[in-house]
mmCIF file of C-alpha atoms in Angstrom:
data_model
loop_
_atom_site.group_PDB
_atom_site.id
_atom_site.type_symbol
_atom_site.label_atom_id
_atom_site.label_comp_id
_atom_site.label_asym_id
_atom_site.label_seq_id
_atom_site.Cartn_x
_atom_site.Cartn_y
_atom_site.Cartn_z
ATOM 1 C CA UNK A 14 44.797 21.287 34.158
ATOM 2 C CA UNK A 15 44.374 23.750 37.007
ATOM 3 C CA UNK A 16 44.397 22.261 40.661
ATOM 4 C CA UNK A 17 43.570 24.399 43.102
ATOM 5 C CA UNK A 18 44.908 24.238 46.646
ATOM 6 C CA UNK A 19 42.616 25.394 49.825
ATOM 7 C CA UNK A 20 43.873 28.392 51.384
ATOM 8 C CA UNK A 21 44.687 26.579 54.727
ATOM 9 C CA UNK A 22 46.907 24.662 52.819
ATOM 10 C CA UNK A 23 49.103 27.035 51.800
ATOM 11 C CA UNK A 24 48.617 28.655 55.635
ATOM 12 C CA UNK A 25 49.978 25.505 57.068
ATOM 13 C CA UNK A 26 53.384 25.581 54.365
ATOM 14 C CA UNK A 27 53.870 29.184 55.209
ATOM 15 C CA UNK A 28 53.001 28.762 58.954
ATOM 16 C CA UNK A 29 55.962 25.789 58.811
ATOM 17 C CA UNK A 30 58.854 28.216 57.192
ATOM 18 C CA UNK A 31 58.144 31.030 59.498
ATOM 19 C CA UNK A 32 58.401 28.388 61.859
ATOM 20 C CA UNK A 33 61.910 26.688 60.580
ATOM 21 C CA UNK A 34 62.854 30.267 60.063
ATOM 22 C CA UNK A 35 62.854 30.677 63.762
ATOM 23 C CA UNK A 36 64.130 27.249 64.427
ATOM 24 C CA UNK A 37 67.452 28.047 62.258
ATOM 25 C CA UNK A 38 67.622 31.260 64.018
ATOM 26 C CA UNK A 39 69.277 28.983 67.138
ATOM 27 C CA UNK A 40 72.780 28.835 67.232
ATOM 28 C CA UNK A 41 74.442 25.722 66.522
ATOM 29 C CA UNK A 42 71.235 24.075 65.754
ATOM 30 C CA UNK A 43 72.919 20.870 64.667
ATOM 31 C CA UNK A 44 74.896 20.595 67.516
ATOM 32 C CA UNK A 45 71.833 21.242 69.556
ATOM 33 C CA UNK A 46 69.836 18.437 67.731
ATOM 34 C CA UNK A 47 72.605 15.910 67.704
ATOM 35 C CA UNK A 48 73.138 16.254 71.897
ATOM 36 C CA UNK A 49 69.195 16.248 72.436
ATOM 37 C CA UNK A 50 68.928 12.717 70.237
ATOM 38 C CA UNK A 51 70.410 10.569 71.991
ATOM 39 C CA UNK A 52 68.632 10.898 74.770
ATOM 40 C CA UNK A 53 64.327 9.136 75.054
ATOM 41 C CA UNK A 54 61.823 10.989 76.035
ATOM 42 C CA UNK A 55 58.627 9.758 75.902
ATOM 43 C CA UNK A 56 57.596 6.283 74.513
ATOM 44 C CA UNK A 57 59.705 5.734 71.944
ATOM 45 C CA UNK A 58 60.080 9.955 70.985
ATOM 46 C CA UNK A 59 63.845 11.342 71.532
ATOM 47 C CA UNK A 60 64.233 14.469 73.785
ATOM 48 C CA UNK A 61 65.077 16.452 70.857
ATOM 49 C CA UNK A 62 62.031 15.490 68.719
ATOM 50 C CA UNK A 63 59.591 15.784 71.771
ATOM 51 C CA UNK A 64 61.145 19.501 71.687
ATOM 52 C CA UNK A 65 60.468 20.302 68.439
ATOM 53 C CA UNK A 66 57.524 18.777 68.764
ATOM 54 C CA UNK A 67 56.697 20.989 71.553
ATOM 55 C CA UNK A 68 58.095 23.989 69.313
ATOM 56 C CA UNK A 69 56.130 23.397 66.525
ATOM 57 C CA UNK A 70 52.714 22.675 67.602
ATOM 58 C CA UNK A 71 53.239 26.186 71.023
ATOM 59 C CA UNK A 72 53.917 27.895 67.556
ATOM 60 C CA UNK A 73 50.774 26.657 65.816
ATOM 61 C CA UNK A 74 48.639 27.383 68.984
ATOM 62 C CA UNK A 75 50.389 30.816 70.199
ATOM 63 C CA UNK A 76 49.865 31.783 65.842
ATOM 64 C CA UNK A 77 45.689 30.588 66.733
ATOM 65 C CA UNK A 78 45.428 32.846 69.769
ATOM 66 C CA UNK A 79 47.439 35.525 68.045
ATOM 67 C CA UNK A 80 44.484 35.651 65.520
ATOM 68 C CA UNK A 81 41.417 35.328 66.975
ATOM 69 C CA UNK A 82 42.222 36.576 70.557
ATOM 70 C CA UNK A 83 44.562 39.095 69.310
ATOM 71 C CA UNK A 84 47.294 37.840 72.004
ATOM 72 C CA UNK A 85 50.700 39.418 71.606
ATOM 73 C CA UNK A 86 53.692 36.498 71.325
ATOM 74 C CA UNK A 87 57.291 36.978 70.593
ATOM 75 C CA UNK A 88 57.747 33.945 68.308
ATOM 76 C CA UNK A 89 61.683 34.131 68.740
ATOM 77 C CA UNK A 90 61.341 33.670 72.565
ATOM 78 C CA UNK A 91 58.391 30.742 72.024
ATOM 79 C CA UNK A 92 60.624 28.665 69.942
ATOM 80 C CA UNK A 93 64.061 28.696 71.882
ATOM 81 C CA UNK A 94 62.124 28.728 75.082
ATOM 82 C CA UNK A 95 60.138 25.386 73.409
ATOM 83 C CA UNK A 96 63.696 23.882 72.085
ATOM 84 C CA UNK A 97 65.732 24.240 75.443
ATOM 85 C CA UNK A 98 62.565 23.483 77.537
ATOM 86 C CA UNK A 99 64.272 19.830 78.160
ATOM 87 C CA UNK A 100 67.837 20.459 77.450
ATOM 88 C CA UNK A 101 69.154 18.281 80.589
ATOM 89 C CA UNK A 102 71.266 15.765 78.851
ATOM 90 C CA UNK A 103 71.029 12.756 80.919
ATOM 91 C CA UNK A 104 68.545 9.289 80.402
ATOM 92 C CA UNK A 105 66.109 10.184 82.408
ATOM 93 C CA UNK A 106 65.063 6.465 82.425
ATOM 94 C CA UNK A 107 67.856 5.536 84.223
ATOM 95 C CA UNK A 108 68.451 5.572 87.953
ATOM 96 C CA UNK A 109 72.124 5.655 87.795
ATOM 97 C CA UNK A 110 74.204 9.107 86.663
ATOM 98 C CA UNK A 111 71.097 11.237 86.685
ATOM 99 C CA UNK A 112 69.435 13.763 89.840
ATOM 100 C CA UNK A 113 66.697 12.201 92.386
ATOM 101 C CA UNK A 114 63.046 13.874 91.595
ATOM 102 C CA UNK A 115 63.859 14.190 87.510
ATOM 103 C CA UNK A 116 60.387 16.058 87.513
ATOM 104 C CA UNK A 117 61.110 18.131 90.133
ATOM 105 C CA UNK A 118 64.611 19.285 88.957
ATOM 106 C CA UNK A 119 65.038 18.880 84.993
ATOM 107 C CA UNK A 120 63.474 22.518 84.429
ATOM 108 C CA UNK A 121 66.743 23.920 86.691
ATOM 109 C CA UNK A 122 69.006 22.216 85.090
ATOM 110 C CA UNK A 123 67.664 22.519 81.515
ATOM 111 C CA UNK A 124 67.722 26.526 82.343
ATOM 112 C CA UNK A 125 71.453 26.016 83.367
ATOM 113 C CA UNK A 126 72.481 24.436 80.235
ATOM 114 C CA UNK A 127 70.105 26.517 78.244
ATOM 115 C CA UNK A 128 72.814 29.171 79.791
ATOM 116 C CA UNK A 129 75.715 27.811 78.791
ATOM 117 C CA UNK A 130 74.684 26.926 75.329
ATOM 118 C CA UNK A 131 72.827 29.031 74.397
ATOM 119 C CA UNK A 132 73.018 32.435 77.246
ATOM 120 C CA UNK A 133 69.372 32.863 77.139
ATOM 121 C CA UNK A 134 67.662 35.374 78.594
ATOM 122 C CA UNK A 135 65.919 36.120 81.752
ATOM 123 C CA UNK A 136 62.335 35.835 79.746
ATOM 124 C CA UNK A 137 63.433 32.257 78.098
ATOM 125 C CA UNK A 138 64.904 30.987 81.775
ATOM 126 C CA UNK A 139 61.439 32.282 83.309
ATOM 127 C CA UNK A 140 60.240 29.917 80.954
ATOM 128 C CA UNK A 141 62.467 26.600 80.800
ATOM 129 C CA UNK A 142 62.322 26.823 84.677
ATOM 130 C CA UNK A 143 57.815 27.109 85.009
ATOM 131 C CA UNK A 144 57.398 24.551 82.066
ATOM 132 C CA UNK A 145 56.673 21.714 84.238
ATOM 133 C CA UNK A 146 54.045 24.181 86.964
ATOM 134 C CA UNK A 147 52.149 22.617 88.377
ATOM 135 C CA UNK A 148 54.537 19.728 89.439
ATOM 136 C CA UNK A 149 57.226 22.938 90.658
ATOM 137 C CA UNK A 150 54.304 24.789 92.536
ATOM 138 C CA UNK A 151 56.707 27.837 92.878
ATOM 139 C CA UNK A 152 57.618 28.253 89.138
ATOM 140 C CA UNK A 153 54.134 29.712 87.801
ATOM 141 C CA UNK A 154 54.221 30.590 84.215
ATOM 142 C CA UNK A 155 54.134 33.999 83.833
ATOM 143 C CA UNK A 156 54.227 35.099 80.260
ATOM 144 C CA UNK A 157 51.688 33.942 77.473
ATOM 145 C CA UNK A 158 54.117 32.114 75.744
ATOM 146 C CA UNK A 159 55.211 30.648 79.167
ATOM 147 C CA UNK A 160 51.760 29.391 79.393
ATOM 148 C CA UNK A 161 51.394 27.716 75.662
ATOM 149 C CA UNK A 162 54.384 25.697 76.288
ATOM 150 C CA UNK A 163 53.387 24.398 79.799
ATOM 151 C CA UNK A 164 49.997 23.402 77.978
ATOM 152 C CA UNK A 165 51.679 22.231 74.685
ATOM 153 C CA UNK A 166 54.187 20.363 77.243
ATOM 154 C CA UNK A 167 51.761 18.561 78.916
ATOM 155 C CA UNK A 168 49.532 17.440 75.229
ATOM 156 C CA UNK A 169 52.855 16.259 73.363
ATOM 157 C CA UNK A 170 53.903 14.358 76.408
ATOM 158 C CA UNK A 171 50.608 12.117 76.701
ATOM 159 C CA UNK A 172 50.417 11.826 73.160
ATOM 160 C CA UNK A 173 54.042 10.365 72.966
ATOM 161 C CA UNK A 174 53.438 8.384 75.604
ATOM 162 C CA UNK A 175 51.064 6.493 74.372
ATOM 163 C CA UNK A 176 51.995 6.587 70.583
ATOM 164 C CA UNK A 177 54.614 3.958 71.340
ATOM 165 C CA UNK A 178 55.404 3.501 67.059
#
């Protein structure tokens, strides 16, 4: 018996190795992942998930515009700038032990971490720092993939929100 498997099918499975590919490309990963999980996010989503969430699905859309706009994206840059977007490590939910304005602020202090951590570079601070536009008016997003993951942001947020599972 022969079963045949649709061709977007196997897109997706090879779309989501490129994409862990990149993932795994960030150092200490696991120590990334374990800091970023204890902290909520959204509903009931932890900041880590929410990020790879955010990862995943700027990937999915920058690999759609790539195709049929013929948009130029540096994958590398999407997905650390996607998995550091957040990286503030405080409960945000909380009044006490974390900055006044969390909105306002997180981006700058995400970037600063995303520096120590990580020592991104001027392209993936550009882009931790305008996720949240246009909350911080002054921190436009710039690049294309700068762009995707202040839209991708925004869509994961609502939809974790309200998810509440």
């Amino acid at each position: 018996m022969i079963v045949r498997v649709k061709d977007n099918s196997i897109k997706r499975i090879k779309e989501k190795r490129e994409f862990l590919l990149y993932l795994m490309k960030i150092k200490h990963h696991i120590k990334i992942k374990n800091m970023l999980s204890k902290y909520i996010q959204h509903g009931n989503t932890t900041v880590y998930t929410h990020s790879r969430n955010v990862a995943y699905y700027s990937f999915l859309f920058a690999k759609f515009l790539e195709t049929r706009l013929g948009a130029r994206i540096n994958y590398e840059i999407l997905t650390v700038s996607a998995m550091f977007h957040d990286f503030f490590l405080y409960d945000w939910h909380k009044t006490e032990g974390r900055p006044r304005l969390h909105g306002f602020r997180h981006p700058q202090i995400a970037s600063r971490n995303a520096e120590k951590f990580y020592h991104i570079n001027e392209t993936e601070k550009q882009i931790i720092e305008s996720h949240m536009w246009p909350l911080t008016l002054t921190k436009f997003p710039k690049t294309t993939e700068a762009k995707v993951i202040c839209i991708i942001d925004k869509c994961c947020s609502t939809a974790e929100t309200f998810k509440r599972a």
